[in-house]
PDB file of C-alpha atoms in Angstrom:
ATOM      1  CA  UNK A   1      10.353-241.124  88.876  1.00 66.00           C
ATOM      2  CA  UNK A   2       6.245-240.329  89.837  1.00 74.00           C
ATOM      3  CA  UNK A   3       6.402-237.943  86.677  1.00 71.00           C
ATOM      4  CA  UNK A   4       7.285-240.316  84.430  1.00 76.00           C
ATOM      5  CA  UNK A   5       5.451-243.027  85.256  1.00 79.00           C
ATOM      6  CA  UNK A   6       2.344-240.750  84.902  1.00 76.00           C
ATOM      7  CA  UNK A   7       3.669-239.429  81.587  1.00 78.00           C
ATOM      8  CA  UNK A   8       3.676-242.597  80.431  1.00 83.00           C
ATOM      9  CA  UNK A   9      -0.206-243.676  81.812  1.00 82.00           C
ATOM     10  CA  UNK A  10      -0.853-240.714  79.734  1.00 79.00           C
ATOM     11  CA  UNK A  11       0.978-241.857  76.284  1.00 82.00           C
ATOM     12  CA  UNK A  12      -0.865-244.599  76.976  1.00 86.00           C
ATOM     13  CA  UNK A  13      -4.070-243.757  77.511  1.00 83.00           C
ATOM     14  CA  UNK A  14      -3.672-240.859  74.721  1.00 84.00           C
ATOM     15  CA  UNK A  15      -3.238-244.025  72.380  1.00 86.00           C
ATOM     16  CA  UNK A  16      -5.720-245.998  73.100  1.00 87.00           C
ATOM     17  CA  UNK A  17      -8.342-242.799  73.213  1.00 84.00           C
ATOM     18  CA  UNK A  18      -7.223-242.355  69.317  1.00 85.00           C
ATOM     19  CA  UNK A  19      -7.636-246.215  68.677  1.00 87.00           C
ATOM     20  CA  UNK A  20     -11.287-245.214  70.801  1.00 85.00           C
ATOM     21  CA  UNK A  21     -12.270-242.718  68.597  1.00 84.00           C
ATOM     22  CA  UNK A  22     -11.296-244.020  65.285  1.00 85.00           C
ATOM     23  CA  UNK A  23     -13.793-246.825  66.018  1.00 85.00           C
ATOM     24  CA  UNK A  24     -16.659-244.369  67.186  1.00 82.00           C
ATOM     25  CA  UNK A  25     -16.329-242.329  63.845  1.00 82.00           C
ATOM     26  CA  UNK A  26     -15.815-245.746  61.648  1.00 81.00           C
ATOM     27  CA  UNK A  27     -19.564-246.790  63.378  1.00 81.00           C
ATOM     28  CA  UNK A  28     -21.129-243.789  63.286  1.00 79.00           C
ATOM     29  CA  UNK A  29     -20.381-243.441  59.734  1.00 77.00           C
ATOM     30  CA  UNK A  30     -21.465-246.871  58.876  1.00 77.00           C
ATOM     31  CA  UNK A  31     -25.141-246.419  61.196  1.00 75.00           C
ATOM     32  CA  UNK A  32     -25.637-243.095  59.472  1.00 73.00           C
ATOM     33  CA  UNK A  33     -25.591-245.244  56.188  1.00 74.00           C
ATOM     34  CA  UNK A  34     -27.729-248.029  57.128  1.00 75.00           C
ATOM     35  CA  UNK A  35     -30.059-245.611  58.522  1.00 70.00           C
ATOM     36  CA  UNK A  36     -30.732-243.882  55.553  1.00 70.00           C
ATOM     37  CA  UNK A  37     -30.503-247.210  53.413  1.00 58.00           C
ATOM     38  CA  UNK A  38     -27.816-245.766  51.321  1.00 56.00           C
ATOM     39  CA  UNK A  39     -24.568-247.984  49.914  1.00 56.00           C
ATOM     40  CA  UNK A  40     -21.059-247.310  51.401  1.00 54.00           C
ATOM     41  CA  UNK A  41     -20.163-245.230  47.923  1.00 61.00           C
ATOM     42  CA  UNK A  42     -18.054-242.723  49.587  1.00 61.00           C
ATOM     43  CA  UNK A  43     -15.478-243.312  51.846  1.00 63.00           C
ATOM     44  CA  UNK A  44     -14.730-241.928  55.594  1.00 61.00           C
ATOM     45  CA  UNK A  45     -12.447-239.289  54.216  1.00 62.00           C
ATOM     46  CA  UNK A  46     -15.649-237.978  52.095  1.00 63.00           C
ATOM     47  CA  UNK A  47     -17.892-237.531  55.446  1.00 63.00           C
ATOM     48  CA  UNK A  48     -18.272-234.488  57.674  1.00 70.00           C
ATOM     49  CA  UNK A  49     -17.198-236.027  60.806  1.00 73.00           C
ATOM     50  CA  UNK A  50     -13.755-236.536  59.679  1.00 77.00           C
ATOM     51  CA  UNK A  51     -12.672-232.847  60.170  1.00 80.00           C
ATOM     52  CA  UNK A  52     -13.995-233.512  64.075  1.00 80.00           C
ATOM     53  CA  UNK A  53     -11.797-236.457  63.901  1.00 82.00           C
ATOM     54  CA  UNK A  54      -8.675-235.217  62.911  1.00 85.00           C
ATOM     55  CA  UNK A  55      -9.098-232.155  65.425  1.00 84.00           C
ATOM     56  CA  UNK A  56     -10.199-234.766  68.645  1.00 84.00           C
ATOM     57  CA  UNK A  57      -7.094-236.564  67.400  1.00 85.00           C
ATOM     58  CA  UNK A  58      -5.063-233.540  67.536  1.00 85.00           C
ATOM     59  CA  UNK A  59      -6.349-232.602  70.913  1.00 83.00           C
ATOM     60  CA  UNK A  60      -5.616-236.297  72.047  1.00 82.00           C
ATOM     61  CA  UNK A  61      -2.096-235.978  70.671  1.00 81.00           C
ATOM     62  CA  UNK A  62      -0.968-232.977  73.206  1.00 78.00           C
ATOM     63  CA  UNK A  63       0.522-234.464  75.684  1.00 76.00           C
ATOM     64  CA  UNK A  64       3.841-234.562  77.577  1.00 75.00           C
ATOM     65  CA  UNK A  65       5.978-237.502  76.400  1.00 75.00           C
ATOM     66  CA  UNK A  66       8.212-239.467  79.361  1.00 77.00           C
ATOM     67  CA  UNK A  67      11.704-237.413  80.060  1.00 74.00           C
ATOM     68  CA  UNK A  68      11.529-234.931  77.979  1.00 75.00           C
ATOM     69  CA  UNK A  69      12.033-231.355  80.093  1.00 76.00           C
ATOM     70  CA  UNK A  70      12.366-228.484  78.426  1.00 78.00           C
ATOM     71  CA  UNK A  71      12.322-224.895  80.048  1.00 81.00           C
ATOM     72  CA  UNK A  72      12.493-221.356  78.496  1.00 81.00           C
ATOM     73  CA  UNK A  73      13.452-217.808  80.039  1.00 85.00           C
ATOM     74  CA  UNK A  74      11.542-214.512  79.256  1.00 83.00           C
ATOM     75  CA  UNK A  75      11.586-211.450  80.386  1.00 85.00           C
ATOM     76  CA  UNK A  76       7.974-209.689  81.667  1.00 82.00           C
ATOM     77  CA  UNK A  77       7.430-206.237  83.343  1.00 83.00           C
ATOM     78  CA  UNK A  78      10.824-206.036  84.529  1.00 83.00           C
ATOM     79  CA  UNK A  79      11.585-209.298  85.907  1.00 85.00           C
ATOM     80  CA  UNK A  80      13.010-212.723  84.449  1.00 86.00           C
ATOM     81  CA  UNK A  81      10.234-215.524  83.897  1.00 82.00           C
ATOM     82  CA  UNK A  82      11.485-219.266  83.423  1.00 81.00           C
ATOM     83  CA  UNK A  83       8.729-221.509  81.902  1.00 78.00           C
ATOM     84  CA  UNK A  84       8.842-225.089  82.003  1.00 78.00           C
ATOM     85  CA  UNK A  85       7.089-226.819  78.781  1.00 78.00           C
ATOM     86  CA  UNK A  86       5.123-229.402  80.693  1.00 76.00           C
ATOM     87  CA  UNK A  87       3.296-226.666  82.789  1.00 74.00           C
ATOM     88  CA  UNK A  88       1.877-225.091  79.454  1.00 75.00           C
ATOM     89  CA  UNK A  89       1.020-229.097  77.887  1.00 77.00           C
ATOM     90  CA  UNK A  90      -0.744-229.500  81.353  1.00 75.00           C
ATOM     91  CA  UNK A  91      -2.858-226.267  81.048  1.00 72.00           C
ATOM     92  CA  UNK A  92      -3.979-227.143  77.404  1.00 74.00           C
ATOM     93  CA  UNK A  93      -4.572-231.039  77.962  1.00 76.00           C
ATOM     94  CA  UNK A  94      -7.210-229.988  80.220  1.00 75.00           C
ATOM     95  CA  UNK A  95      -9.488-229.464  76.863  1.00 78.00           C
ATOM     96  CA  UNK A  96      -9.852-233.450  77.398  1.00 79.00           C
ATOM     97  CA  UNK A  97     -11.982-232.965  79.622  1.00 77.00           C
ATOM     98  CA  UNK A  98     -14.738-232.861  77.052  1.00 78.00           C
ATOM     99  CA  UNK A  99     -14.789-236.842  77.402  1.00 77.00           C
ATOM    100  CA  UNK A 100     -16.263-236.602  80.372  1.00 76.00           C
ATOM    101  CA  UNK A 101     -19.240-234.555  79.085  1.00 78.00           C
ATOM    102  CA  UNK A 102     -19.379-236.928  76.135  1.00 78.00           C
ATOM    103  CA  UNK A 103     -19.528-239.737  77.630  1.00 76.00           C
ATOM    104  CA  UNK A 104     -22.195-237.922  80.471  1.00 79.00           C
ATOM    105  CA  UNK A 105     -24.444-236.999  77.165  1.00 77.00           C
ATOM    106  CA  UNK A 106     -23.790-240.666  76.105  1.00 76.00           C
ATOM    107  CA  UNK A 107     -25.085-242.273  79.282  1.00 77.00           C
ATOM    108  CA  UNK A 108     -27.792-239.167  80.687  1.00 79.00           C
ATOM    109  CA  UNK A 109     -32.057-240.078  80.801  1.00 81.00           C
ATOM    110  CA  UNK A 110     -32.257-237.645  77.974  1.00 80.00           C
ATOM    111  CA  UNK A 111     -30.298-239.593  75.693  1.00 78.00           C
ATOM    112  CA  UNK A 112     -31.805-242.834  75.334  1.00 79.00           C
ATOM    113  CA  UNK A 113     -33.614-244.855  72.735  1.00 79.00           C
ATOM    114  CA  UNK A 114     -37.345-243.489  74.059  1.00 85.00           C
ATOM    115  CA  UNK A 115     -35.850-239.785  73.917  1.00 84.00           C
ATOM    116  CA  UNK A 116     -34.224-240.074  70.574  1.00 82.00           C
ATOM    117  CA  UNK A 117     -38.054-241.676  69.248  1.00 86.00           C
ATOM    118  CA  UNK A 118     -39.726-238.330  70.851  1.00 88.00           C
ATOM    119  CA  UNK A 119     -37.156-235.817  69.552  1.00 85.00           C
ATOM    120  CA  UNK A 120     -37.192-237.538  65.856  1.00 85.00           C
ATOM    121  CA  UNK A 121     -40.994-237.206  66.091  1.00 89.00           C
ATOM    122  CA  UNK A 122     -41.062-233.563  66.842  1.00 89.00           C
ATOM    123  CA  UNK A 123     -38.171-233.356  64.321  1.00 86.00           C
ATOM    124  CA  UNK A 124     -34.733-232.427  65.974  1.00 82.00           C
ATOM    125  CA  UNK A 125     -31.795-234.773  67.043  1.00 79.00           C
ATOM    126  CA  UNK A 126     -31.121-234.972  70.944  1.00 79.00           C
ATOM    127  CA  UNK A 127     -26.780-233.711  71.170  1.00 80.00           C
ATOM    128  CA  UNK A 128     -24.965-232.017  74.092  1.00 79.00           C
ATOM    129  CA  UNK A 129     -26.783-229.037  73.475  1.00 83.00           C
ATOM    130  CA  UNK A 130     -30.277-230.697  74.163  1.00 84.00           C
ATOM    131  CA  UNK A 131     -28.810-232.302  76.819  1.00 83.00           C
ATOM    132  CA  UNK A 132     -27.651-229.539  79.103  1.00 83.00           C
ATOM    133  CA  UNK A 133     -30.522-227.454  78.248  1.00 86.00           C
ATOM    134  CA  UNK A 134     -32.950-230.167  79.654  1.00 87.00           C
ATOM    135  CA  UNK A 135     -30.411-230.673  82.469  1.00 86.00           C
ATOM    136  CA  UNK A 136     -30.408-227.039  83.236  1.00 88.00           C
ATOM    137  CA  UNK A 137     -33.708-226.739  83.156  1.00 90.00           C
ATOM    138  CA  UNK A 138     -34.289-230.261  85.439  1.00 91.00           C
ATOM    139  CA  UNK A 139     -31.594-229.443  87.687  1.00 88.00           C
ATOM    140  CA  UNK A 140     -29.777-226.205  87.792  1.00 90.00           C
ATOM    141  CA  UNK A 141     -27.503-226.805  90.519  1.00 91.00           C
ATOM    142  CA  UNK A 142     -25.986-229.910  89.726  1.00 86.00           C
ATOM    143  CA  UNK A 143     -24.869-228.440  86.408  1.00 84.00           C
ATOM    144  CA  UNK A 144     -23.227-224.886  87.933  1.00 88.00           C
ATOM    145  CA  UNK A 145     -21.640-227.037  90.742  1.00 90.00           C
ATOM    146  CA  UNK A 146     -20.116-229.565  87.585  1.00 84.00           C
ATOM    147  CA  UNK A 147     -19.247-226.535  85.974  1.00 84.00           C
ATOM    148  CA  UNK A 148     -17.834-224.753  88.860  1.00 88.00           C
ATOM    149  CA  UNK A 149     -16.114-227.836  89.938  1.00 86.00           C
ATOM    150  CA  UNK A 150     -14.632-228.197  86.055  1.00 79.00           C
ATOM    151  CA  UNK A 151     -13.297-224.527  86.543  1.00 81.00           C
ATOM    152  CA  UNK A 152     -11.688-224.748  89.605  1.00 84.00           C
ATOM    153  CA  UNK A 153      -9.674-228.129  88.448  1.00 76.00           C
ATOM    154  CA  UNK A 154      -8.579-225.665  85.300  1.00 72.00           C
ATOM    155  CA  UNK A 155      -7.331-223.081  87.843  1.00 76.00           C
ATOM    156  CA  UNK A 156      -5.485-225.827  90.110  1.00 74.00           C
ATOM    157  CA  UNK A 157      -3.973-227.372  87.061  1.00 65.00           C
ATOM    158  CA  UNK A 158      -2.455-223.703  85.869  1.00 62.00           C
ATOM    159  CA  UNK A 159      -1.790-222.629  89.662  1.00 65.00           C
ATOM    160  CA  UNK A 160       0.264-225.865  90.417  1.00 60.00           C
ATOM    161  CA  UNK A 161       2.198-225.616  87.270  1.00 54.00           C
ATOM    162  CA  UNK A 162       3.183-222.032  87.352  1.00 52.00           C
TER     163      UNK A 162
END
């Protein structure tokens, strides 16, 4: 069936997105070290970034695998409720969105090599922060309309599901 085949784009996908980001943390560990001309002593496991690893790994992990259907009955104000389990994955796999905004910081004007020189000389690192503060300030209304856009998917996703 359609559902299936989709659930299975998304194993998929969800694999390859782990495979993704185990590279990205593997080279941004090794450029923070040859950046500050220190030897690989310490190992991945001893950096910082591997909390935010294991948790975007986590969050990559929540999906819905192929046939599996599961439902669940409750009873609320009175009345009898039936859940299904893939309506509650599909409201919480929405926090993969945040992709998108990574890979927007990763490929916006205010993220590249002459903006990182500027913000290391007046001593502060350009991140997503920077970025949608400079983008807010630039232009206002393409950010609310991205955001509202972002919460209305959110509210489709839960609507069609319940």
């Amino acid at each position: 069936s359609t559902t299936n085949g989709l659930r299975s784009i998304n194993v998929v996908t969800s694999i390859i997105m782990i495979f993704t980001l185990l590279t990205r943390y593997r080279l941004s560990y090794i450029e923070r070290y040859i950046q500050l001309d220190l030897f690989l002593k310490s190992s991945f496991m001893d950096n910082s970034d591997y909390l935010w690893y294991i948790v975007e790994v986590l969050i990559n992990c929540f999906f819905m695998p192929p046939a599996a259907s599961a439902q669940f009955k409750t009873i609320m104000l009175g009345g009898e409720y039936t859940f299904r389990l893939d309506s509650l994955v599909a409201v919480f796999s929405v926090v993969r969105i945040y992709h998108f905004v990574r890979l927007y910081v990763h490929y916006s004007v205010w993220f590249t090599g002459e903006t990182q020189l500027i913000c290391k000389k007046f001593g502060f690192i350009p991140d997503l922060y920077f970025v949608i503060k400079t983008e807010l300030k630039v232009r206002p209304f393409k950010v609310l309309l991205s955001a509202m856009l972002v919460v209305a998917l959110v509210a489709e996703i839960g609507r069609a599901h319940v």
